[in-house]
CSV table of C-alpha atoms in Angstrom, one decimal:
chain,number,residue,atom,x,y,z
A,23,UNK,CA,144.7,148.1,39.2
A,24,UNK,CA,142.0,146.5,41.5
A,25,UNK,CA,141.7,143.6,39.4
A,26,UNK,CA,145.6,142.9,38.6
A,27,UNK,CA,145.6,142.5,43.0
A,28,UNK,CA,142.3,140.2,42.5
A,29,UNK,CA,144.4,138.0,40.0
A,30,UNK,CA,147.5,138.5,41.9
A,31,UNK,CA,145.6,137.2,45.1
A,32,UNK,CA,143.6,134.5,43.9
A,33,UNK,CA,147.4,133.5,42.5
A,34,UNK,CA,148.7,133.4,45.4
A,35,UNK,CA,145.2,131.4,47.2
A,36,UNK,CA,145.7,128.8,44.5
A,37,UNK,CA,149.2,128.1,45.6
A,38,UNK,CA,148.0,128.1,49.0
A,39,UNK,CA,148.7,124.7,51.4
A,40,UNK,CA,147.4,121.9,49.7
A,41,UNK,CA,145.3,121.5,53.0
A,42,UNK,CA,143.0,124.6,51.2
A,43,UNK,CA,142.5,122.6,47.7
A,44,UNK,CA,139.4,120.5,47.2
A,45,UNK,CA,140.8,117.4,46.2
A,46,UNK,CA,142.4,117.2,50.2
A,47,UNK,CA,138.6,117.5,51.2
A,48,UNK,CA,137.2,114.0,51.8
A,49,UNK,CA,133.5,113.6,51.7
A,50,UNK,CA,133.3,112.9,55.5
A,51,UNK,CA,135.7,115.9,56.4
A,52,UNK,CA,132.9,118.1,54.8
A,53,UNK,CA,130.0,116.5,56.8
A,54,UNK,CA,132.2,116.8,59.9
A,55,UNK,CA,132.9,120.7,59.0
A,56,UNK,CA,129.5,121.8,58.4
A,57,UNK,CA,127.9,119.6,61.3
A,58,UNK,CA,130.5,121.0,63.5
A,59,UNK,CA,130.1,124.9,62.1
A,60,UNK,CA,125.7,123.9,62.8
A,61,UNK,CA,126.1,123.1,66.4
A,62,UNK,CA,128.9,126.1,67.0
A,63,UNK,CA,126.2,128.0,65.7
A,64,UNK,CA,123.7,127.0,67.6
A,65,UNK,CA,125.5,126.8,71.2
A,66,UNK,CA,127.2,130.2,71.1
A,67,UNK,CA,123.9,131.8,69.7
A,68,UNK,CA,121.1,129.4,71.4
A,69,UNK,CA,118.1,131.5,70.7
A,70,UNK,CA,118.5,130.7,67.5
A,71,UNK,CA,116.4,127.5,67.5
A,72,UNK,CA,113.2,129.9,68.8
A,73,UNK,CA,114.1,132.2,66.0
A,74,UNK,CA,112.8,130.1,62.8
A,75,UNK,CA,113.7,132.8,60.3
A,76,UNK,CA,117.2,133.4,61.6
A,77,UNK,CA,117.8,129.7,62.3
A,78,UNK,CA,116.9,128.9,59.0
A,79,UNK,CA,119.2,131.4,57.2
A,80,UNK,CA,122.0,130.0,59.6
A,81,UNK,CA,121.3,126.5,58.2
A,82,UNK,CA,121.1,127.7,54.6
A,83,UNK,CA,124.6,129.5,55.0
A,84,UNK,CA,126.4,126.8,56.3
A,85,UNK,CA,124.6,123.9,54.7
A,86,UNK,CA,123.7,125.3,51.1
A,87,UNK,CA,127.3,125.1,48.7
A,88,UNK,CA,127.6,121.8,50.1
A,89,UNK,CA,124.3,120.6,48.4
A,90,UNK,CA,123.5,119.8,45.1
A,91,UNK,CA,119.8,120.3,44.8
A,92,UNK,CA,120.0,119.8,40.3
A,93,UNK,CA,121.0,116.2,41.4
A,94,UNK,CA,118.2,116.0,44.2
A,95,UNK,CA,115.7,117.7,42.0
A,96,UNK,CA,116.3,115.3,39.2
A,97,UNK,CA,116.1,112.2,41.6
A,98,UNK,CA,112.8,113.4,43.1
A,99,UNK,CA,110.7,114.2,39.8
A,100,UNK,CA,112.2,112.3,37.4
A,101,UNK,CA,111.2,112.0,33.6
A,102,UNK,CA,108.9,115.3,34.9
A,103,UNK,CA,112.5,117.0,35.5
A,104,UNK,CA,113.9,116.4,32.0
A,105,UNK,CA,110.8,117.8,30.8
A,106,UNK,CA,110.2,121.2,33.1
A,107,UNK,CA,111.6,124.3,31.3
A,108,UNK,CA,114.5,126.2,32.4
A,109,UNK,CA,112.5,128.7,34.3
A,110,UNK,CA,110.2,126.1,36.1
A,111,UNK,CA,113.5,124.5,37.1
A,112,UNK,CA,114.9,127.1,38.7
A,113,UNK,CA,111.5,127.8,40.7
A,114,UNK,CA,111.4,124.1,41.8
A,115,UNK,CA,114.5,123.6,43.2
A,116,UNK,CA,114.3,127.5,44.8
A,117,UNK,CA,111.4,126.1,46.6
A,118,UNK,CA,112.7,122.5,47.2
A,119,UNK,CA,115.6,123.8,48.7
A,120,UNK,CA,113.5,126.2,50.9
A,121,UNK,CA,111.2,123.1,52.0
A,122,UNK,CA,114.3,121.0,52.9
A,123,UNK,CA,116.6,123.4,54.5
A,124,UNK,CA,113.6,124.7,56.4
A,125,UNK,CA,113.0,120.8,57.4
A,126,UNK,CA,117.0,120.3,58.2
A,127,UNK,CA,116.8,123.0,60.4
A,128,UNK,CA,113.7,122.3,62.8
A,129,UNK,CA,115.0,118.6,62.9
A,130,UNK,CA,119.0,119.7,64.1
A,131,UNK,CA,117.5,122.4,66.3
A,132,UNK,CA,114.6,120.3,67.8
A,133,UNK,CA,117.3,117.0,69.0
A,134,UNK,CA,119.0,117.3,72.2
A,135,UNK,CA,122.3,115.2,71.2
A,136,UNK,CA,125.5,114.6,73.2
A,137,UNK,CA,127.5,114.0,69.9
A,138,UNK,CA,127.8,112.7,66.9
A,139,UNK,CA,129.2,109.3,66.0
A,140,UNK,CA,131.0,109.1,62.3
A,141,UNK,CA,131.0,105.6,60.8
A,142,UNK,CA,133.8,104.5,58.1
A,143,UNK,CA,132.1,105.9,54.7
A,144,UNK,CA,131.2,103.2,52.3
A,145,UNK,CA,131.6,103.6,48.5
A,146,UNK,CA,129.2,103.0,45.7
A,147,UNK,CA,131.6,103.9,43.3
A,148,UNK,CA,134.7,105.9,42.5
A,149,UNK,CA,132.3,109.0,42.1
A,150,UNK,CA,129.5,108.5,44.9
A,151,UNK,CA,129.9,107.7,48.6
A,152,UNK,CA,127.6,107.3,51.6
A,153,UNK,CA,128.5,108.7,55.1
A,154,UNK,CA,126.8,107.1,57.8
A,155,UNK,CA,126.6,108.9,60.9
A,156,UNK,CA,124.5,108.3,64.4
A,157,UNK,CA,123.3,111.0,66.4
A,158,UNK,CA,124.7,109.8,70.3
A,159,UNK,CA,121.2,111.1,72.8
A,160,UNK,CA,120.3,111.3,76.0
A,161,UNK,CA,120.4,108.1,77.0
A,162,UNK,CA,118.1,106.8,74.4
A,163,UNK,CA,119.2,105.0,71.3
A,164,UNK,CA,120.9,107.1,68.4
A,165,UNK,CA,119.2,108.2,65.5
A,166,UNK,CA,121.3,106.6,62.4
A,167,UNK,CA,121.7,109.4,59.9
A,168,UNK,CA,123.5,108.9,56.2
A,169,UNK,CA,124.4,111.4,54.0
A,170,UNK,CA,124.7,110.5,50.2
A,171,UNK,CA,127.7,112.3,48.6
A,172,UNK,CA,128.7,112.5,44.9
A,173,UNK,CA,132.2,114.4,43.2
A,174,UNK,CA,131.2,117.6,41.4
A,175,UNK,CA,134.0,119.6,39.7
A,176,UNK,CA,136.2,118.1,42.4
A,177,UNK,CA,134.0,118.5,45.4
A,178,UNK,CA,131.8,116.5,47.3
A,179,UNK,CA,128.1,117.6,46.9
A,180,UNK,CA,125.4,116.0,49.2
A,181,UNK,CA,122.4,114.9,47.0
A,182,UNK,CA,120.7,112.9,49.8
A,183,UNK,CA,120.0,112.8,54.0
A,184,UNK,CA,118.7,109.6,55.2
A,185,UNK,CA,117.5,109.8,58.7
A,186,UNK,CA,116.7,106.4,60.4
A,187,UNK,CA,115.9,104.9,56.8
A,188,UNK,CA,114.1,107.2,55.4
A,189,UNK,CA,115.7,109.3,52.7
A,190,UNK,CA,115.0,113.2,52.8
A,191,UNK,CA,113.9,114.0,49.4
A,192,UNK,CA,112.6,110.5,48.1
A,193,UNK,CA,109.8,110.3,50.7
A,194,UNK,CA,108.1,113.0,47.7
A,195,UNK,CA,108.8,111.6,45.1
A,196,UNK,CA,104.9,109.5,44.9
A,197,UNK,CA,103.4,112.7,46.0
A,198,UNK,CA,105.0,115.2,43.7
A,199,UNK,CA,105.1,113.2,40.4
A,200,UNK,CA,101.4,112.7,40.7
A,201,UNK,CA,100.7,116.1,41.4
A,202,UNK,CA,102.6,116.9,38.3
A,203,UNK,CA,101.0,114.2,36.2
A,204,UNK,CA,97.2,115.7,37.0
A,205,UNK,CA,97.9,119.3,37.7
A,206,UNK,CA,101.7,120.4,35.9
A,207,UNK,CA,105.0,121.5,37.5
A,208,UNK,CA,103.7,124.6,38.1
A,209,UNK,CA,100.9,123.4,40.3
A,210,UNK,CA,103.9,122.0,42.2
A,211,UNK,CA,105.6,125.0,42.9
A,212,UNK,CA,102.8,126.8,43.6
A,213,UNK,CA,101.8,124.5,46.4
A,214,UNK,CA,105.6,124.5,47.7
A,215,UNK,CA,105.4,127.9,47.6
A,216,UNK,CA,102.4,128.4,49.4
A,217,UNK,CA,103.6,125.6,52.2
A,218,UNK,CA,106.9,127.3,52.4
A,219,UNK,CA,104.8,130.2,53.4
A,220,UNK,CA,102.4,129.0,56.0
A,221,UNK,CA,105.5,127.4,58.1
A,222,UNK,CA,107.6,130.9,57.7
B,10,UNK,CA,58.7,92.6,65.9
B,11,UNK,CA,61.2,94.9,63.5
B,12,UNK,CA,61.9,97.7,65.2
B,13,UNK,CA,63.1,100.7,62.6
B,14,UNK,CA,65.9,102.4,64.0
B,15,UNK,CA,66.4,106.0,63.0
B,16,UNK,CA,70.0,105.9,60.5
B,17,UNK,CA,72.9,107.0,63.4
B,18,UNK,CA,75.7,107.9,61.6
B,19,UNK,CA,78.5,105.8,62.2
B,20,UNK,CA,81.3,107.7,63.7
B,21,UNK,CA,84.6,108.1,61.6
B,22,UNK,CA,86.2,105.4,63.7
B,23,UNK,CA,83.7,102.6,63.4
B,24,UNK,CA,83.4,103.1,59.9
B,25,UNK,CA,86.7,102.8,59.2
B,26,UNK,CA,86.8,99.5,61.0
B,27,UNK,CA,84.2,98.2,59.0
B,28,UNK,CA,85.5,99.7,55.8
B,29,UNK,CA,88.9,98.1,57.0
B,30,UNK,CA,87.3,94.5,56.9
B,31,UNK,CA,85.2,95.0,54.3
B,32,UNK,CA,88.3,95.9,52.1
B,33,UNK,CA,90.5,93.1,53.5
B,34,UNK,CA,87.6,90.8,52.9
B,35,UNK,CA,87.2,92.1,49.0
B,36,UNK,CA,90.8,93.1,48.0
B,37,UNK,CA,90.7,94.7,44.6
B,38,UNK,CA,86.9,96.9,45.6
B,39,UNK,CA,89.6,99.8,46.1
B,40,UNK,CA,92.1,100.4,44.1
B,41,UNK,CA,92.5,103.9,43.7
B,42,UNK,CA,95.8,104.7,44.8
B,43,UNK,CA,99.4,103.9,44.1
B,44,UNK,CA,100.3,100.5,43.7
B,45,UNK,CA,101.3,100.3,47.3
B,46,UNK,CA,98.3,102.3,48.3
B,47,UNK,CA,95.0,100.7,46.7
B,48,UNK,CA,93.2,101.5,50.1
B,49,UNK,CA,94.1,105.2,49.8
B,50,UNK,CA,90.7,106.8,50.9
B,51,UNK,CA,90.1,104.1,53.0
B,52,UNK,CA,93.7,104.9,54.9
B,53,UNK,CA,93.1,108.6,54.7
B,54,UNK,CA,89.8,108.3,56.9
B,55,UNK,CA,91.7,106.1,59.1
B,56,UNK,CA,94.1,108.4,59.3
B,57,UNK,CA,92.2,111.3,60.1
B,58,UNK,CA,90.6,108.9,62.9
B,59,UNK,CA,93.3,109.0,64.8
B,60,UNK,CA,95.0,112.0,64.0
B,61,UNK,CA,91.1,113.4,65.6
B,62,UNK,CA,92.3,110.6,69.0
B,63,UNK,CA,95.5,112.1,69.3
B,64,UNK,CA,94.5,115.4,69.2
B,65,UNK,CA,92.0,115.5,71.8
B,66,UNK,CA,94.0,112.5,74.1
B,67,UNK,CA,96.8,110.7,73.5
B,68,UNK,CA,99.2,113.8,72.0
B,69,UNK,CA,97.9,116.4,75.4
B,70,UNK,CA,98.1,113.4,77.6
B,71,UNK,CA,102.2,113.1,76.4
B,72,UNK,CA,102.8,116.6,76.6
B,73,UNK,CA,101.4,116.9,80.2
B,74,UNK,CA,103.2,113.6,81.6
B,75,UNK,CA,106.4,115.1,79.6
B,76,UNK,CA,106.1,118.5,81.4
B,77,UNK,CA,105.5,117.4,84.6
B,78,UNK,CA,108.0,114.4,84.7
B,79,UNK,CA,111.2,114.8,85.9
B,80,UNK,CA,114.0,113.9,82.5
B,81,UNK,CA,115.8,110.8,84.7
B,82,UNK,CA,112.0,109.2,85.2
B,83,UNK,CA,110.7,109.7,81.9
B,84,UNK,CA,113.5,108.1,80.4
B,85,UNK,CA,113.9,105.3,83.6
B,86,UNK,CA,110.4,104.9,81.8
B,87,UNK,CA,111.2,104.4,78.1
B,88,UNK,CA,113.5,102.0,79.5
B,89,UNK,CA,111.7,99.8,81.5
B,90,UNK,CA,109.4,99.1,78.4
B,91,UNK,CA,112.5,98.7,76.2
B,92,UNK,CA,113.9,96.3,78.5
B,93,UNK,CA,110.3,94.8,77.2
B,94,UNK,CA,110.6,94.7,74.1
B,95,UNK,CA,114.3,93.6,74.0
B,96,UNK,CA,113.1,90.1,75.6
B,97,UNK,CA,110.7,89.9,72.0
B,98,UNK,CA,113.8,91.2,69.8
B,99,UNK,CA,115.8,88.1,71.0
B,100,UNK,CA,112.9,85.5,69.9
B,101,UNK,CA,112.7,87.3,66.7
B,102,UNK,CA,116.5,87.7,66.3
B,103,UNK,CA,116.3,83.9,66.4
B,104,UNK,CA,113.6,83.3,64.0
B,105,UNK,CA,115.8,85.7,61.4
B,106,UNK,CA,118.5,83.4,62.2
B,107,UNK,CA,120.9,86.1,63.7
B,108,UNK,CA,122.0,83.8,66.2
B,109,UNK,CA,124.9,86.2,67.5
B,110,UNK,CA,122.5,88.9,67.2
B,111,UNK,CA,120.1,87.0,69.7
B,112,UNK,CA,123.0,86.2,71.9
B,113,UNK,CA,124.0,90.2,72.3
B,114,UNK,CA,120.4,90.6,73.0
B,115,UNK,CA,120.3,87.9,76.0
B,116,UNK,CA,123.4,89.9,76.9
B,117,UNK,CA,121.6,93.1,76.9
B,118,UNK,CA,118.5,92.1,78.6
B,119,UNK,CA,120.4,90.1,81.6
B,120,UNK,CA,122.4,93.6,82.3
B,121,UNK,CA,119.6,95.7,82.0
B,122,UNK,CA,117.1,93.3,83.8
B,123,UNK,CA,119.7,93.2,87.1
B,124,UNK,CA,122.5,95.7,87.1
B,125,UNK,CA,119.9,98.2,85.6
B,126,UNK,CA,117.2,97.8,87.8
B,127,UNK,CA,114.8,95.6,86.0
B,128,UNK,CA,115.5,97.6,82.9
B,129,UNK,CA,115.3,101.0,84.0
B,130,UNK,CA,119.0,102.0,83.2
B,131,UNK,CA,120.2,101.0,79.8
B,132,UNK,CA,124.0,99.8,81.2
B,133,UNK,CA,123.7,97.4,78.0
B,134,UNK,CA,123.8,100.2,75.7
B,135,UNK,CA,126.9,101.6,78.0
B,136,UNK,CA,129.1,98.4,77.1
B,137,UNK,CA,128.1,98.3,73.7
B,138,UNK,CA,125.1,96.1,73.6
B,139,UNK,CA,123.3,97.3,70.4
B,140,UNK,CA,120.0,98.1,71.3
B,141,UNK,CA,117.6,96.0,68.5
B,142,UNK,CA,114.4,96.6,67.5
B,143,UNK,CA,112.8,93.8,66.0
B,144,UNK,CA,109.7,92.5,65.6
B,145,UNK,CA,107.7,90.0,63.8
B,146,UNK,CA,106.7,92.2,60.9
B,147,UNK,CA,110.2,92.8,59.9
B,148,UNK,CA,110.7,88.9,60.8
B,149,UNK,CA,108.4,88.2,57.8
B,150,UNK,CA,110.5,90.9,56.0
B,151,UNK,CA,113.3,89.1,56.5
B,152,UNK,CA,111.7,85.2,55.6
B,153,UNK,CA,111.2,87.4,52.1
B,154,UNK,CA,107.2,88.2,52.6
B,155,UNK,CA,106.9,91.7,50.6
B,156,UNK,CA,105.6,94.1,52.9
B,157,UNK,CA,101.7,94.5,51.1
B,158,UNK,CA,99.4,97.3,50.5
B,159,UNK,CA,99.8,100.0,52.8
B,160,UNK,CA,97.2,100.0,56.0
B,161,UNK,CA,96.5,103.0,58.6
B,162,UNK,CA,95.2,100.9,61.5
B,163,UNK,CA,92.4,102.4,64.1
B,164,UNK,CA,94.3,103.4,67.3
B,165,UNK,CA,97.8,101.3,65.9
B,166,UNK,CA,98.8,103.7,62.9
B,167,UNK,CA,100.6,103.4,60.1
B,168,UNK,CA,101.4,99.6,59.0
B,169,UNK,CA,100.9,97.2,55.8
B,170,UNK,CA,98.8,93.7,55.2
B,171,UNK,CA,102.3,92.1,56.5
B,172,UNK,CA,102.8,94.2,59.4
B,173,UNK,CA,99.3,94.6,60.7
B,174,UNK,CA,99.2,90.2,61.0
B,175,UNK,CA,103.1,91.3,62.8
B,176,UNK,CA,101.5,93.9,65.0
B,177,UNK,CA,99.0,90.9,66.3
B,178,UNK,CA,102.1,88.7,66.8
B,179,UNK,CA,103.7,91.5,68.7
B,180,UNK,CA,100.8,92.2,71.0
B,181,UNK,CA,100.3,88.2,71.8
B,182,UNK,CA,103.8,87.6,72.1
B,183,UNK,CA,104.6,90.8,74.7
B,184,UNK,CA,106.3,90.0,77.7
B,185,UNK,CA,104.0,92.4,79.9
B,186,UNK,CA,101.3,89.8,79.8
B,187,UNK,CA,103.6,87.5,81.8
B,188,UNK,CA,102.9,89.9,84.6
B,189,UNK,CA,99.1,89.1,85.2
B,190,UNK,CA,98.4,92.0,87.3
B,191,UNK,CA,95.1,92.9,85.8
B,192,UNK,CA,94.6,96.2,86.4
B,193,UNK,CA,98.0,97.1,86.2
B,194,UNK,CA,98.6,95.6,82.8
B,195,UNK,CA,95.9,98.2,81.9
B,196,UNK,CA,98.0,101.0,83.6
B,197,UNK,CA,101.2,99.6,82.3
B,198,UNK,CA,99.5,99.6,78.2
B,199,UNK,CA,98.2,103.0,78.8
B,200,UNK,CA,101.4,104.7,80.3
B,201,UNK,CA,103.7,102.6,77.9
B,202,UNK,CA,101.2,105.1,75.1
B,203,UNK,CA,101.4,107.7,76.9
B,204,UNK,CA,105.6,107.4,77.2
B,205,UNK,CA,105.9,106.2,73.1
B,206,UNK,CA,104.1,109.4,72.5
B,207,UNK,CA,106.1,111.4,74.5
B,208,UNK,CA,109.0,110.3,72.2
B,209,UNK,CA,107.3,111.6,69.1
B,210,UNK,CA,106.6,115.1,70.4
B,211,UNK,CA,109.6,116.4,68.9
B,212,UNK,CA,108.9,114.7,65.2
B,213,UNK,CA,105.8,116.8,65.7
B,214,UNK,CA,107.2,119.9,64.7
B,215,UNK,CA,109.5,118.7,62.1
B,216,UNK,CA,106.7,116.7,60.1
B,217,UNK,CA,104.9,120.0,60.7
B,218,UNK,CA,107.6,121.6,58.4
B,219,UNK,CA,108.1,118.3,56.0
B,220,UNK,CA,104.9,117.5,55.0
B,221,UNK,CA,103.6,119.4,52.1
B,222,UNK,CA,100.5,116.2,52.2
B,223,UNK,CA,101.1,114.7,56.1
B,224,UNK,CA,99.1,111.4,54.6
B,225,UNK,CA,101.6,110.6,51.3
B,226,UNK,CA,104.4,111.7,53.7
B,227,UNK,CA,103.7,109.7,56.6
B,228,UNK,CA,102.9,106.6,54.1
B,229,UNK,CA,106.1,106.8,52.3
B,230,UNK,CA,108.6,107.3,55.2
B,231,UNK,CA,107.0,104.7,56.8
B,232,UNK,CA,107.3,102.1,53.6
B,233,UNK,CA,111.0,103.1,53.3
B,234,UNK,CA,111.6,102.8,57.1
B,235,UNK,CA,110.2,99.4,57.4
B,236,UNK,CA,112.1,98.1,54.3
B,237,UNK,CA,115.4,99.8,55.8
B,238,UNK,CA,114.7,97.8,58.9
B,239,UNK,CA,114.2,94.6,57.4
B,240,UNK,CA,117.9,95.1,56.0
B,241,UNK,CA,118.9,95.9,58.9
B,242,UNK,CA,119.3,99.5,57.7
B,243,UNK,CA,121.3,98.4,54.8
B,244,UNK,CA,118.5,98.3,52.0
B,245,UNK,CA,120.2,96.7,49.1
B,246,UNK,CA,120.6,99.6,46.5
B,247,UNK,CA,117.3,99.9,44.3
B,248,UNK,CA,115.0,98.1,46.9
B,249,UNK,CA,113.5,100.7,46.9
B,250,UNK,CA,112.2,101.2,43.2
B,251,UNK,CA,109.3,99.5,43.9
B,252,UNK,CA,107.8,102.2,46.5
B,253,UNK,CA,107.9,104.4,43.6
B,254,UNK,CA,108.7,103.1,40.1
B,255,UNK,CA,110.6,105.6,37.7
B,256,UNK,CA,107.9,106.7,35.3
């Protein structure tokens, strides 16, 4: 009986205002939503930046289904990637995601900004799209920031943030293919692990 | 007479100066790093030179002047020096040949230098007078000169073959030496330091979380800054490869 109304509901979601379907989301208007759910966050709740563990699961909440980390992890490690085992995998990008979140975080909680500037997105090709965006400060210059979108199943996935020119997760990519190529993927994770740790 | 002279061990930073000529003077003794990083251990103990400087002066010096200076001063401050270093983005906007770039940059400096009170009010930025940061490194960028190996320099930081020759362009060519106040060009260097630290204070904490190796990290997102600012912060897709080649 329960599941006839689950069926009958997600029915009637799927007919739902075409404003609710993915293919009406544009890359920016997801950059724009999660930005803007971020800083809701973080003005109605503003101890949150002194609170790294709760600020960080706020940032993973929000941020997190708009990311796709298999892309990102892929980008980062390369032929190393095609080669890691299902399981390794899964523990890399566990602790990628960790590291970067974690990283996303102390940068949007540590910037006092007066808004945020959206430049028209630029396309690389019918598939992949970057959103450039400038962070407006106090009276200093704004910090350029792009975001690197790509369609997945119909929605825009971020697999990159470049911040001022330098790109999120490629600024590893030297250091963690030559940690793999002496020492293995799991010698990686273990040191992700253990950094992920220490800055809890 | 000879006079033997018990072996004082050179401190970190003197070394690394002379390990920094010696390897300039015999490129190729060094190559153990990546192919952008054949003075890798050379770097690191530069590195950890001044990372060693700016933990015992330059990074409590910042946080002091940032905690006891009022937010309107501070930045009155930042952009004073600015105003600065807008005058040298102009000549090097004209070496690039970004003509109308160079003529917003005139623009800039003659509103900042007078309405804003000899720089210390960015009204340019207010009408829409990009604020651009160029310098002679980038300039060489842009005249097509790859950007070298990678160099830490004592006291200076992060930079490359190219940008270190840049950096001596930059320091000849600044406008404060037009002052000749003696002394106070001493002041003005240390404070201008002491206020370009205070604007990394922040990064602090969030390199803090990055970095899983603060060396490799610091290197890399300095390569792929430098190369976005030579484009103008359009890198060219793939101009990149190079600072790490797919395997």
């Amino acid at each position: 009986m329960r599941n006839v109304a689950a069926a009958l509901l997600s029915l009637l979601l799927l007919s739902a205002p075409p404003a609710f379907a993915d293919s009406h989301e544009t890359p920016e208007s997801v950059i724009r939503s999660a930005t803007n759910s971020v800083v809701e966050r973080l003005e109605a709740n503003p101890d949150l930046s002194r609170d790294p563990g709760r600020l960080y699961a706020m940032v993973n909440d929000v941020v997190l289904p708009h990311f796709d980390f298999n892309r990102i992890a892929r980008r980062v490690l390369g032929k190393y990637w095609r080669r890691a085992s299902d399981d390794q995998k899964r523990r890399f990008i566990s602790e990628f995601q960790t590291l970067l979140v974690k990283t996303y975080a102390v940068a949007v909680a540590s910037y006092e900004y007066e808004g945020i500037a959206y430049r028209s997105p630029r396309s690389r090709s019918e598939t992949e799209i970057s959103v450039p965006t400038e962070i407006t400060g106090n009276g200093g210059p704004g910090i350029p920031i792009t975001y690197e979108l790509h369609l997945v199943d119909g929605s825009w996935k971020v697999y990159d943030i470049v911040v001022d020119g330098v790109s999120l997760s490629l600024t590893y990519r030297n250091d963690f293919r030559s940690l793999v190529r002496q020492r293995g993927i799991d010698a990686l994770i273990a040191r992700l692990m253990a950094h992920n740790h220490e800055t809890r | 007479m000879t006079r033997l002279r018990a072996p004082t061990p050179f401190n970190a930073g003197l070394r690394a100066i002379v390990l920094c000529v010696l390897a300039l003077s015999l490129p190729g003794c060094a190559t153990t790093g990546p192919d952008h990083d054949p003075y890798e251990s050379m770097n690191r103990s530069v590195y950890a030179f001044n990372k060693a400087l700016d933990d015992v002066a330059i990074r409590p010096a910042a946080t002091l002047y940032e905690a006891i200076t009022p937010r309107f001063v501070s930045q009155a401050v930042t952009n004073f020096f600015g105003n600065l270093r807008d005058i040298q983005s102009v000549f090097y906007d004209l070496l690039q040949g970004k003509v109308p770039m160079a003529f917003g940059g005139v623009a800039r400096v003659a509103v900042n230098s007078t309405i804003g009170l000899a720089g210390m009010i960015d009204v340019g930025s207010e009408m829409g007078l990009e604020k651009r940061n160029e310098d002679f490194g980038q300039t060489m960028g842009v005249w097509g000169m790859d950007s070298g190996p990678y160099l830490v320099l004592p006291f200076l930081g992060p930079s490359s073959v190219r940008d270190a020759f840049g950096k001596g362009v930059d320091i000849v060519s600044d406008p404060l030496w037009l002052f000749g106040l003696g002394d106070w060009e001493y002041a003005a260097i240390g404070m201008r330091v002491v206020d370009d630290r205070a604007g990394l204070l922040r990064a602090d904490q969030i390199l803090g979380t990055a970095a899983i190796d603060e060396y490799t990290y610091v290197r890399d997102a300095y390569l792929q800054r430098r190369l976005s600012q030579v484009h103008d912060g359009d890198p060219p897709p793939g101009a990149d490869a190079e600072l790490s080649p797919e395997e």
